[in-house]
Short mmCIF file of C-alpha atoms and ligand atoms in Angstrom, two decimals:
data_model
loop_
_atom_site.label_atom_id
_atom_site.label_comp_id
_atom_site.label_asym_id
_atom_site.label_seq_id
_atom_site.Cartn_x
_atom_site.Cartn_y
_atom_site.Cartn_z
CA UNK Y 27 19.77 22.53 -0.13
CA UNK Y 28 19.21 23.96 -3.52
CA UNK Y 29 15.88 22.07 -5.57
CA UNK Y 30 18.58 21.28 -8.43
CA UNK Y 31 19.76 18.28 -6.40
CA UNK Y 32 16.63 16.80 -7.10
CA UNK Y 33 17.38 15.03 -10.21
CA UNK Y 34 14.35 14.93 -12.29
CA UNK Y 35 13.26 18.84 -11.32
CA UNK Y 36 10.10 19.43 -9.04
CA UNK Y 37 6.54 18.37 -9.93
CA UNK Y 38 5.03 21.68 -10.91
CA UNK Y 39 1.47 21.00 -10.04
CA UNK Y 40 0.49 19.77 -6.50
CA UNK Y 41 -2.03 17.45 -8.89
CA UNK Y 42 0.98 15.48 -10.09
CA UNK Y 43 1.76 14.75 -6.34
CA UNK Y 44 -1.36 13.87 -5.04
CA UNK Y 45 -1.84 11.59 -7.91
CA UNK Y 46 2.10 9.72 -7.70
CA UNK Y 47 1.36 9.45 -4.32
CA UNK Y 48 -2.38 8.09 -4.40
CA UNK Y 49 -1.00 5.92 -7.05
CA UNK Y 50 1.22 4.13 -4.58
CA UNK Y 51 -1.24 4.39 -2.03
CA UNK Y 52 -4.23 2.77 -4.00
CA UNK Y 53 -3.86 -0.48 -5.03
CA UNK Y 54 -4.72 -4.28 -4.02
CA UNK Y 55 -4.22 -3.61 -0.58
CA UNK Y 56 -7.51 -1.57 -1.03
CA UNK Y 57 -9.09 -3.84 -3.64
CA UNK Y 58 -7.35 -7.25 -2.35
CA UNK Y 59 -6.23 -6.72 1.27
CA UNK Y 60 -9.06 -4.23 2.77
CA UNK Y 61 -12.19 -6.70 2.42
CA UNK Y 62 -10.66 -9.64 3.77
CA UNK Y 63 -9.05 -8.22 7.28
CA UNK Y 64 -12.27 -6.50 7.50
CA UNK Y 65 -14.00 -9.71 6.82
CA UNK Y 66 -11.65 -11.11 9.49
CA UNK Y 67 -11.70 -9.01 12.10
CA UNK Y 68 -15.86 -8.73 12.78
CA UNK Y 69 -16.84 -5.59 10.25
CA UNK Y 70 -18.36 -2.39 11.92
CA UNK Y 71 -15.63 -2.14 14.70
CA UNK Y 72 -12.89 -2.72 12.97
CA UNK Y 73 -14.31 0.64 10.56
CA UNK Y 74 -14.15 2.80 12.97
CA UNK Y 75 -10.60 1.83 14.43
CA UNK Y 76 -9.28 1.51 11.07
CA UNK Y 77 -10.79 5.24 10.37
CA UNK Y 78 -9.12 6.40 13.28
CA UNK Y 79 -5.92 4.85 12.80
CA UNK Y 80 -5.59 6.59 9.44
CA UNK Y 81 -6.49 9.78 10.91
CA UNK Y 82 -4.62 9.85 13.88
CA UNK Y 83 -1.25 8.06 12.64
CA UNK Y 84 -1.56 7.16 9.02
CA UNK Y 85 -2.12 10.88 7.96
CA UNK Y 86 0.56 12.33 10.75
CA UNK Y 87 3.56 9.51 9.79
CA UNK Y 88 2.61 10.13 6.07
CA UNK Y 89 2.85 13.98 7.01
CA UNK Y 90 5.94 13.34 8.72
CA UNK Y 91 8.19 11.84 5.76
CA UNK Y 92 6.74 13.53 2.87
CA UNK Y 93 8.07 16.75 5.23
CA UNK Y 94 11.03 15.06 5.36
CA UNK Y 95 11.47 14.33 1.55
CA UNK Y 96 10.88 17.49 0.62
CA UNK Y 97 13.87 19.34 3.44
CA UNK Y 98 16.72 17.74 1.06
CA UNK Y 99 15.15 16.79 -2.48
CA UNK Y 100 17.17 13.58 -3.07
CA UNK Y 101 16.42 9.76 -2.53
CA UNK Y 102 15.91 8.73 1.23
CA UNK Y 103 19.21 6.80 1.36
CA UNK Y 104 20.84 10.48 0.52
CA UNK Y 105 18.89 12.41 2.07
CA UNK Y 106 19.21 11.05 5.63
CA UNK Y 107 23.09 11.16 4.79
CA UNK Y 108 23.06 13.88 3.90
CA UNK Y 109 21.25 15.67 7.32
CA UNK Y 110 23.90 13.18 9.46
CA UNK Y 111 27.21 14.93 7.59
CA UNK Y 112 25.52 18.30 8.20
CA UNK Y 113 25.56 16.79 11.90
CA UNK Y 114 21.95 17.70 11.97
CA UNK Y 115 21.04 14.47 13.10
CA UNK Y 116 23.23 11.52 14.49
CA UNK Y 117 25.11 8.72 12.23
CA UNK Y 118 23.41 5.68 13.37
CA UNK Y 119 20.32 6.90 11.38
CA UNK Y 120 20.98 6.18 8.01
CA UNK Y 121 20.02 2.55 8.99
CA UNK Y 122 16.53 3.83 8.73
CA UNK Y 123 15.75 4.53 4.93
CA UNK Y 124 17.58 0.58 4.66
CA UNK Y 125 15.32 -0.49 6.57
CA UNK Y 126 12.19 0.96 4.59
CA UNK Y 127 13.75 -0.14 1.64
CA UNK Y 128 14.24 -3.61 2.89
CA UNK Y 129 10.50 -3.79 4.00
CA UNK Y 130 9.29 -2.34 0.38
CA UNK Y 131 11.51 -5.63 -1.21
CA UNK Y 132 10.24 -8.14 1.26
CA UNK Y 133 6.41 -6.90 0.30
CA UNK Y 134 6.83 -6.91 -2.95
CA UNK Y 135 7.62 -10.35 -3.05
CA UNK Y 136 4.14 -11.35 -2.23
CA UNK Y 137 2.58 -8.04 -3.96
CA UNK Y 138 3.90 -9.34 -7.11
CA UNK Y 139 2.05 -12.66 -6.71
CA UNK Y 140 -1.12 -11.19 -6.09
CA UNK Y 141 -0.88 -9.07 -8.91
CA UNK Y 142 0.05 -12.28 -10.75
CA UNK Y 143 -3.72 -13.57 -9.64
CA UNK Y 144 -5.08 -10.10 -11.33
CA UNK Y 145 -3.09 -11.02 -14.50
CA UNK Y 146 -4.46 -14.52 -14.24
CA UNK Y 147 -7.91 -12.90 -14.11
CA UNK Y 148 -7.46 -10.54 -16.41
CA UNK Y 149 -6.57 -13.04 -18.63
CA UNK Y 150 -9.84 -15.48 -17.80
CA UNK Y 151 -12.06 -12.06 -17.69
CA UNK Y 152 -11.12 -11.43 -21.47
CA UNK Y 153 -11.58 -15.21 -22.48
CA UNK Y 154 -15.08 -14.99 -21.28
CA UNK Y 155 -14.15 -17.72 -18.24
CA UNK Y 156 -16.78 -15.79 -15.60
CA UNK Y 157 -20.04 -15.67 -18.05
CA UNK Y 158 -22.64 -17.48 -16.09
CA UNK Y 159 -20.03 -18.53 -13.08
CA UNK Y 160 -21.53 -20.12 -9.65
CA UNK Y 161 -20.23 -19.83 -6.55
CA UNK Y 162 -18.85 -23.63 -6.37
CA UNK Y 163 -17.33 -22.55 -9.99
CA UNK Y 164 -15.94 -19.68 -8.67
CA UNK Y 165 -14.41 -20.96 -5.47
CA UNK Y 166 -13.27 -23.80 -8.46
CA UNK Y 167 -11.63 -21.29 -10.45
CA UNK Y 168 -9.39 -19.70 -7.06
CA UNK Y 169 -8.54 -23.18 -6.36
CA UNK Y 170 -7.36 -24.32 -9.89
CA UNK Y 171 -5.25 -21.35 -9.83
CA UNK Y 172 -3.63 -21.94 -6.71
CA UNK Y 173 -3.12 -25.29 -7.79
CA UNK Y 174 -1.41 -24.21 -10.98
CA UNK Y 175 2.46 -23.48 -9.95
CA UNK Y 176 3.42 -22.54 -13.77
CA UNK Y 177 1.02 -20.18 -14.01
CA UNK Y 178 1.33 -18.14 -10.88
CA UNK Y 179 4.72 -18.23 -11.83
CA UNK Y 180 4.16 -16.82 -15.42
CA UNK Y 181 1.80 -13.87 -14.12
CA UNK Y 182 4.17 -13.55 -11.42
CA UNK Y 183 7.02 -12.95 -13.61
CA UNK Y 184 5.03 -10.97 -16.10
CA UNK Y 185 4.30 -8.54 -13.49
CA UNK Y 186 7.78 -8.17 -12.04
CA UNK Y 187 8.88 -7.60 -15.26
CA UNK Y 188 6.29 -4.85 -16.15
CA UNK Y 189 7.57 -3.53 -12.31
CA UNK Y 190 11.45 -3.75 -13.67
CA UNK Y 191 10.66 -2.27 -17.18
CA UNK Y 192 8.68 0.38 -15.99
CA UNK Y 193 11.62 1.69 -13.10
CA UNK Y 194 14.36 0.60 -15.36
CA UNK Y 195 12.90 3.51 -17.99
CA UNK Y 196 12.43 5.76 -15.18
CA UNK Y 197 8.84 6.37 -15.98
CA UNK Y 198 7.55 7.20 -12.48
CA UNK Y 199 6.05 10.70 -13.56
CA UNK Y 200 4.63 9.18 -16.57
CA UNK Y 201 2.91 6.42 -14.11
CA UNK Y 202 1.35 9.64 -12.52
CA UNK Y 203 -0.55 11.15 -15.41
CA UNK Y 204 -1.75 6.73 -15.94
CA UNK Y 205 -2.74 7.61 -12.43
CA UNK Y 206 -4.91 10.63 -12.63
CA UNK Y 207 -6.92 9.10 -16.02
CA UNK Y 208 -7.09 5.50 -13.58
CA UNK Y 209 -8.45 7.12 -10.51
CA UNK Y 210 -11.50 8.37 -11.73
CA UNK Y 211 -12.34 5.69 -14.12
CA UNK Y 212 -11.51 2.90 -11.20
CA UNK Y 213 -14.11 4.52 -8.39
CA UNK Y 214 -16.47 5.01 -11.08
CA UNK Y 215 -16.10 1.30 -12.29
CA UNK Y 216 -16.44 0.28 -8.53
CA UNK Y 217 -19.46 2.63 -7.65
CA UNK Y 218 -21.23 0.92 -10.58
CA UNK Y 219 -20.30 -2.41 -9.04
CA UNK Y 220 -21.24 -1.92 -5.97
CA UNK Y 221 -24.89 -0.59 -7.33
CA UNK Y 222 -25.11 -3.76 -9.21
CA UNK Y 223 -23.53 -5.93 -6.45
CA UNK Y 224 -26.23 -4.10 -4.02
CA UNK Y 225 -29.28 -5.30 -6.15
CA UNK Y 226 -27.96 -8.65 -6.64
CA UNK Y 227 -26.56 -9.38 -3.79
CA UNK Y 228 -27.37 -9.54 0.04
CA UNK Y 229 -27.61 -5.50 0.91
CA UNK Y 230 -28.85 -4.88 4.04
CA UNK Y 231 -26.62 -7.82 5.59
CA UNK Y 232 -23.75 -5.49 4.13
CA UNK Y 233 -24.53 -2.38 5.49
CA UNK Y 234 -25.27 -4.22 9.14
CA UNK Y 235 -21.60 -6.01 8.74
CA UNK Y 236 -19.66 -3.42 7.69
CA UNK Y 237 -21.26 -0.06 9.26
CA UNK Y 238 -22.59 -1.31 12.52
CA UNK Y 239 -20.86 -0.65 15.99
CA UNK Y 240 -20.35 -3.30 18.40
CA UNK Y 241 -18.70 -3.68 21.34
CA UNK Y 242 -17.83 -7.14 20.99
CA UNK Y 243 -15.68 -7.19 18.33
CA UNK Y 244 -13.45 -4.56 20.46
CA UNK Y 245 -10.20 -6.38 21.11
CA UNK Y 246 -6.46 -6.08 20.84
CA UNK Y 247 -6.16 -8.17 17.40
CA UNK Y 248 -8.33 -5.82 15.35
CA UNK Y 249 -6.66 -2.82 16.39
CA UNK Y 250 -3.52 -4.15 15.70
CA UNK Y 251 -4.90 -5.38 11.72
CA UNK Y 252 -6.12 -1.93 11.87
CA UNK Y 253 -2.88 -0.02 12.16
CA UNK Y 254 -1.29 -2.66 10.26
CA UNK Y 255 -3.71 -1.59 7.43
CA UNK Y 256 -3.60 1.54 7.49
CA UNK Y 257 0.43 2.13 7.40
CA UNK Y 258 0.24 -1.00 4.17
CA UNK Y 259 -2.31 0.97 2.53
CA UNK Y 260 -1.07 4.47 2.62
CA UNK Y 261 2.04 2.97 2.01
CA UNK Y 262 3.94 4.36 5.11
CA UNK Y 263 7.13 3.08 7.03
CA UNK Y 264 8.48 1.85 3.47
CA UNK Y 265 10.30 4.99 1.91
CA UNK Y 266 7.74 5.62 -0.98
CA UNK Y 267 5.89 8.85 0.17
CA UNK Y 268 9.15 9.86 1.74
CA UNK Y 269 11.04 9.41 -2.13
CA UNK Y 270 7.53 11.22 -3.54
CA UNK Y 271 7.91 14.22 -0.96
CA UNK Y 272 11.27 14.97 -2.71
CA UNK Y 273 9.18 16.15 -5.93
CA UNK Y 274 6.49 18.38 -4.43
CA UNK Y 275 6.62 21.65 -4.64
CA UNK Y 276 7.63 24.09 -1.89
CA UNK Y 277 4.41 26.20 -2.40
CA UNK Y 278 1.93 23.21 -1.59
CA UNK Y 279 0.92 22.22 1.72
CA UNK Y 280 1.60 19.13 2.76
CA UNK Y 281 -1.22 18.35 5.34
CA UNK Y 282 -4.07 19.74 2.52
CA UNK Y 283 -2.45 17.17 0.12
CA UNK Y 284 -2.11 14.04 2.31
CA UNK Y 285 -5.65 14.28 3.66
CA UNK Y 286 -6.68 13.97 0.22
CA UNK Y 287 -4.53 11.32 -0.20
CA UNK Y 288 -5.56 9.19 2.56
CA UNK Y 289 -9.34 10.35 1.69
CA UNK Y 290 -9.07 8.90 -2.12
CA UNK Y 291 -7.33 5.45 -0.16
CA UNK Y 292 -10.11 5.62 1.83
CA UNK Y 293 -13.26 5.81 -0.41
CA UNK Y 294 -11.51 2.86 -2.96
CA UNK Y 295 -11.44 0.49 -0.06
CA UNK Y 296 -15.08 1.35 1.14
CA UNK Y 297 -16.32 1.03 -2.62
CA UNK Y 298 -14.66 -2.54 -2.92
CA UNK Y 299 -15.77 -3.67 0.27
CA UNK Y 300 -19.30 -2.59 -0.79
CA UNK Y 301 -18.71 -4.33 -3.78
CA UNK Y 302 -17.24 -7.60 -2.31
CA UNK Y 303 -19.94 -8.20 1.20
CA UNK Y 304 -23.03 -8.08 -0.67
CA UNK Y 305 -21.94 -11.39 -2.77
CA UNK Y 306 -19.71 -12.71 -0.14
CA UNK Y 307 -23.35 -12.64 2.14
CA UNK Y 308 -25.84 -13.45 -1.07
CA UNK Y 309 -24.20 -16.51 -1.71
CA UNK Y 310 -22.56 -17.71 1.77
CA UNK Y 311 -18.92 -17.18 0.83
CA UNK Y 312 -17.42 -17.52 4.15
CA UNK Y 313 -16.56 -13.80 5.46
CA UNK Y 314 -12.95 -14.83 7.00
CA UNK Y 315 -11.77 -16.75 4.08
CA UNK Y 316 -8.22 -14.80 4.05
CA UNK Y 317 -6.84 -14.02 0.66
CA UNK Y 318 -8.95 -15.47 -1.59
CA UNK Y 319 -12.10 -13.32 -0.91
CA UNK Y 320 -12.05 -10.80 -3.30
CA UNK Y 321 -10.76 -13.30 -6.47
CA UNK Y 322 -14.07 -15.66 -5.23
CA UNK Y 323 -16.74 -12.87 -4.95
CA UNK Y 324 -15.38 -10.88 -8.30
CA UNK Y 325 -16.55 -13.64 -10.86
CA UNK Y 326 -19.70 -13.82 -9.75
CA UNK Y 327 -20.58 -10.34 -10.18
CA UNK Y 328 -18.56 -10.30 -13.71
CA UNK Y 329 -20.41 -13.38 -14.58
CA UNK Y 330 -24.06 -11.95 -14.07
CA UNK Y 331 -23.45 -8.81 -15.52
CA UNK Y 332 -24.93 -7.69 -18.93
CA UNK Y 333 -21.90 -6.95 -20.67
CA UNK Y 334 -19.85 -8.69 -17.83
CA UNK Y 335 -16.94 -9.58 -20.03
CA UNK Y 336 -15.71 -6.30 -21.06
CA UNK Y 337 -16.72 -4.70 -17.42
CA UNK Y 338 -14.17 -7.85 -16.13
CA UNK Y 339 -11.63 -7.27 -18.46
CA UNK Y 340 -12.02 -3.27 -17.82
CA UNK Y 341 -11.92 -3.93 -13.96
CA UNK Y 342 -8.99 -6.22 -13.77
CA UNK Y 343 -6.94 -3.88 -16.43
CA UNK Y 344 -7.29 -1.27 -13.69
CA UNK Y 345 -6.68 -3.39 -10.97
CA UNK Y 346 -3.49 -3.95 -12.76
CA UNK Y 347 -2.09 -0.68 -13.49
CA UNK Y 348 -3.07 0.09 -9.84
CA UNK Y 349 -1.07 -2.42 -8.39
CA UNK Y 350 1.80 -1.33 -10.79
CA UNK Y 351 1.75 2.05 -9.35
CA UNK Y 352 1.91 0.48 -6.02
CA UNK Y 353 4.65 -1.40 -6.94
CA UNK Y 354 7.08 1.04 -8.65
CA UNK Y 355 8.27 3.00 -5.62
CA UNK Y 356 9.04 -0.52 -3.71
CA UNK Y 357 11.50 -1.32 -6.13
CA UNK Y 358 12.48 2.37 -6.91
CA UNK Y 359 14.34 3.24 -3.69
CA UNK Y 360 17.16 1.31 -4.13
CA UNK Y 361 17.32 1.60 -8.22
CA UNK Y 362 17.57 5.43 -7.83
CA UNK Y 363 20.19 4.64 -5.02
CA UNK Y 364 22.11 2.28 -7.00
CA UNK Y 365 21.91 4.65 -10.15
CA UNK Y 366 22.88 7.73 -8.45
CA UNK Y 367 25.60 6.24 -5.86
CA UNK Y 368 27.01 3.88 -8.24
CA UNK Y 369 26.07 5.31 -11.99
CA UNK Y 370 24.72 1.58 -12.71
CA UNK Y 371 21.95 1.91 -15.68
CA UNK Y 372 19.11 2.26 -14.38
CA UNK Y 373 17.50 -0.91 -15.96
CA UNK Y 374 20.54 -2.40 -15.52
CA UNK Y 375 19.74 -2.22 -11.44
CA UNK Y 376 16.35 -2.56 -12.24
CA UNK Y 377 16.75 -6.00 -13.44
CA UNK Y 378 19.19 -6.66 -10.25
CA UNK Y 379 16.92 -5.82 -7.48
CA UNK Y 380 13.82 -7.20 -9.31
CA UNK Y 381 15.37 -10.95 -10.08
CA UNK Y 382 16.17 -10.77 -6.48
CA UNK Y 383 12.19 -9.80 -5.42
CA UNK Y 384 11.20 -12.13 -7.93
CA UNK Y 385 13.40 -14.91 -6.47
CA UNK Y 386 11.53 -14.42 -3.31
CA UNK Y 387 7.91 -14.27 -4.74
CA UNK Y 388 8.85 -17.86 -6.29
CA UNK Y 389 8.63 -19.41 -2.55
CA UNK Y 390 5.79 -17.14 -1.55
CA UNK Y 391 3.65 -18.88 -4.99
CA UNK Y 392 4.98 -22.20 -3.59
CA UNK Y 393 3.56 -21.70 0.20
CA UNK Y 394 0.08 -21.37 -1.78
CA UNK Y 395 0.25 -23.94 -3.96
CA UNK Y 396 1.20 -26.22 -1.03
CA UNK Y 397 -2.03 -24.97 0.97
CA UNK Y 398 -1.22 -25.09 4.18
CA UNK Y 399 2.90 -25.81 4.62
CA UNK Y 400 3.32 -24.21 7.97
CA UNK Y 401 7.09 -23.15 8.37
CA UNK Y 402 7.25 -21.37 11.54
CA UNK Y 403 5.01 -19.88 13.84
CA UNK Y 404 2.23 -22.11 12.25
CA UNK Y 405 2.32 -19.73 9.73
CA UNK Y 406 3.34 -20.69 5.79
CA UNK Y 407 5.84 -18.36 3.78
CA UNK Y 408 3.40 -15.51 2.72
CA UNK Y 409 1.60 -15.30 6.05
CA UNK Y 410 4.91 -14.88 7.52
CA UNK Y 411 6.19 -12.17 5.13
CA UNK Y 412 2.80 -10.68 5.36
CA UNK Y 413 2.99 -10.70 9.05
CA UNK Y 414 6.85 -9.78 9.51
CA UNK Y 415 5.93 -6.30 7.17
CA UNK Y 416 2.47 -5.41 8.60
CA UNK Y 417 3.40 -6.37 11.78
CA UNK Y 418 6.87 -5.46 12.73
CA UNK Y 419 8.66 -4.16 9.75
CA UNK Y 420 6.52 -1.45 8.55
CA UNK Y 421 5.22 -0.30 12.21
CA UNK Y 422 9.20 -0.53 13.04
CA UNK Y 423 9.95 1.84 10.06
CA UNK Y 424 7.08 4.52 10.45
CA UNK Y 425 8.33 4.83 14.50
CA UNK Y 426 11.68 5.29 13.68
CA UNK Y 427 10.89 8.09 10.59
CA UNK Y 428 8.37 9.57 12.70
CA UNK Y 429 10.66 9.91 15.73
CA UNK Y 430 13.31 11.49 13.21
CA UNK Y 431 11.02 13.70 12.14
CA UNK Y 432 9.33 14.53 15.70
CA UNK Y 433 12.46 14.64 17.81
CA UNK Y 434 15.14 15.20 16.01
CA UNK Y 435 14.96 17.22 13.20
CA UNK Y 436 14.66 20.82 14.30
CA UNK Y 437 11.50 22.22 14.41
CA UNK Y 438 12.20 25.34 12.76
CA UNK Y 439 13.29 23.37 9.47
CA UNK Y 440 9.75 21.84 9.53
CA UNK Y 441 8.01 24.25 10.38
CA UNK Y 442 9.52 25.88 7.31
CA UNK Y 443 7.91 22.95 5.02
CA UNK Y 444 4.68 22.72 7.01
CA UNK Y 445 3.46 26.26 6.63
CA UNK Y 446 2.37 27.74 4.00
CA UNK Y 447 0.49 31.15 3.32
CA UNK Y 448 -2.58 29.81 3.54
CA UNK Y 449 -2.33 27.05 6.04
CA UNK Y 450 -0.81 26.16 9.37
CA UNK Y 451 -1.42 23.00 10.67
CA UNK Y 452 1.95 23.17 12.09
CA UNK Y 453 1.03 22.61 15.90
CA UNK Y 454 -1.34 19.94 15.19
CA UNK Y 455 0.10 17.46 13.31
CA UNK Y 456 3.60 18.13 15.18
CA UNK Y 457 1.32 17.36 18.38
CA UNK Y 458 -0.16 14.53 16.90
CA UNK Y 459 2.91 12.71 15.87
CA UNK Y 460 4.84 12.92 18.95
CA UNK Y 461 1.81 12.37 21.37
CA UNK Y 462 -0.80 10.12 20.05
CA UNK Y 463 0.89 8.39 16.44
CA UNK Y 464 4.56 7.51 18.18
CA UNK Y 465 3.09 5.99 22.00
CA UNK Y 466 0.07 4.18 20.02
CA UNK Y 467 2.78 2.51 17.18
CA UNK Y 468 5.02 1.77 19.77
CA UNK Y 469 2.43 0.50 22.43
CA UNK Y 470 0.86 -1.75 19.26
CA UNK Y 471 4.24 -2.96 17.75
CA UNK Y 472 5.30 -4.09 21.35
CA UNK Y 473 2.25 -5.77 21.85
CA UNK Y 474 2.57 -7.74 18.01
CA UNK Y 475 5.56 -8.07 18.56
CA UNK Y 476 5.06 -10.27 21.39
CA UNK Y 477 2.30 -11.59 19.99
CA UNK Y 478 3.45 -12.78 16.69
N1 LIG H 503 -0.46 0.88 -0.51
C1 LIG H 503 -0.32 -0.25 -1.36
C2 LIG H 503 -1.67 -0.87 -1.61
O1 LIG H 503 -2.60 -0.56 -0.93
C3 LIG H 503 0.61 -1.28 -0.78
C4 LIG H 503 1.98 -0.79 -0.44
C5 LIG H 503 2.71 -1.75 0.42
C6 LIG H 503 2.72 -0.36 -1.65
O2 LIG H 503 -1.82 -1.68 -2.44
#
């Protein structure tokens, strides 16, 4: 397929991919999400597993459709159309890029609230709200918030309209030069923290939580929040890093640039969860408080910090644009789709797809401003959607684009994007995907699935 099909031309430095697709990988699922299933699911075990899964299917599945974005060079909807009329592959699989589009939309929803609570601290971080702040005031603060329907709603809508603005103008590779200056300023910002955090906080009860085997805390759940994790936060199963793959460059190897990838995801969720423990033990936050551990600890670091307000407004600022980078590509799948298919403007289908996400994320807001509303399952609205996507939806979506890829597609067109002059990694990662990532998703989904 020649590279001019690619509409905006190929990213010319494998820098600008790494960094669009970090960008979508980083975000509050490493600053928001990470600490509090690892405060959930007992700490040192839950490390390891969660290391493994991203080594052993996180970096493979991510492998698999960046591989398969690059083959064709057009959106996923396209692309998977376009390898069934070339009767490469059979009909029925153009369901699957729907289906990673439709579990990019559902998260979203909630995303967009959550980054609503970093625009609500952003905004209480520059009006000096955290100087001096106590735990009780802290906890206080969360609560007020939660309690506060018109404002979640008016940081949720400010966000999904920063999310529609910014894919309606088509910015993406503009978000990836945001993303290489963010990077590097964000883990510095959090190393600091966590120095600071370490001295005022509770350190060696962090390091013994978080780095410290035990057999114990072995069990089904945690390895099932692990691969969960690890597929939200490298943002596989959802189309992104398969719409990404379409820009790289032929010349770049694809396994040398995902395991960087999934090493920057990596290090940003160990830095905020060494960040986050030390208060959460200093001052007896409880460790499987859900959601709202990371906006209870933050404060109190913010608020005993020389200088605290501009290092809070600094942190959540970056918090921000990370989550907006995270953001983008869930709404971008079907904007590119509906711009290319249907020559709609692309702000025009922007705004579309984005009043419909931010339709949603109004009854996610509500099922946390009614506490505890259980709807089904004994679950409210957000722990549903969040379960549905981590759960089912996402693990669904990485199986069926990794069995495309592993099965199906011949192996002579991937081996075509997987080796390069100087690498081959060919035989593992093929290997890898069809004997140890596929069996463990589909052993792990079966077993949520039921479970749910
Ligand atoms: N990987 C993103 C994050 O960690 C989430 C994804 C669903 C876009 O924030």
């Amino acid at each position: 397929m020649p590279e001019s099909r690619c509409l905006q031309g190929i990213w010319s430095s494998p820098w600008i991919f790494i960094f669009a697709a970090s960008g979508s990988a980083v975000g509050l699922g490493n600053i928001w999400k990470f600490p509090y299933v690892l405060g959930q699911n007992g700490g040192g075990a839950f490390l390891v597993i969660y290391c493994l899964c991203l080594l052993l299917v996180g970096l493979p599945v991510l492998m698999a459709e960046v591989a398969l974005g690059r083959t064709v060079r057009s959106n996923p909807i396209d692309t998977v159309n376009d390898l069934s009329e070339r009767r490469i592959i059979h009909p029925a699989w153009v369901g699957v890029p729907w289906l990673a589009g439709i579990t990019g939309f559902l998260i979203l929803a909630f995303y967009s609230v959550i980054a609503g609570w970093a625009l609500a601290y952003l905004n209480r971080a520059l009006s000096g709200e955290f100087v001096g702040i106590t735990q009780a005031g802290a906890s206080t603060m969360f609560d007020d918030l939660l309690g506060n329907r018109t404002e979640m709603l008016l940081w949720h809508s400010v966000f999904m309209g920063l999310v529609v603005l910014t894919v309606g103008q088509s910015v993406t590779r503009g978000l990836s030069a945001l993303v290489r200056l963010l990077l590097p300023i964000l883990i510095v910002t959090l190393l600091l923290m966590a120095a600071y955090a370490m001295v005022i906080g509770n350190m060696t009860a962090t390091l013994d939580f978080m780095f410290r085997w035990s057999w114990q805390d072995v069990n089904f759940d945690v390895i099932l929040a692990a691969v969960g994790m690890a597929l939200f936060s490298l943002s596989v199963g959802m189309g992104a890093m398969f719409a990404y793959g379409a820009y790289m460059s032929k010349h770049m190897s694809i396994a040398r640039a995902c395991s960087i990838v999934v090493g920057i995801d990596l290090l940003v969720a160990l830095l905020a969860g060494l960040v986050i423990f030390p208060l959460v033990f200093a001052f007896n936050i409880d460790v499987e408080a859900g959601p709202s551990l990371t906006f209870v600890s933050l404060p109190i670091i913010f608020g005993n910090l020389p200088g605290g307000q501009l290092f809070s407004g600094v942190f959540f600022s970056l918090l921000l644009i990370a989550a907006l980078t995270s953001a983008v590509p869930m709404l971008e799948l079907f904007v590119a789709w509906l711009h290319e298919k249907f020559y709609i403007a692309r702000l025009k289908a922007a705004l579309l797809m984005g009043s419909a996400v931010w339709l949603l994320g109004i009854a996610v807001l509500m099922s946390f401003n009614h506490g505890d509303r259980k709807i089904l399952f004994g679950r409210n609205f957000f722990e549903l959607l969040d379960g549905i996507t981590s759960f089912i939806l996402l693990p669904l979506g990485a199986i069926l684009l990794s069995a495309l890829v592993a099965w199906f597609i011949p192996r002579s067109m991937l081996q075509n994007e997987m080796i390069t002059k100087q690498t081959n990694h060919f035989q593992w990662w093929y290997n890898t995907l069809k004997y140890i990532s596929i069996p463990a998703m589909i052993v792990i989904a079966f077993a949520g699935w039921i479970g749910v």
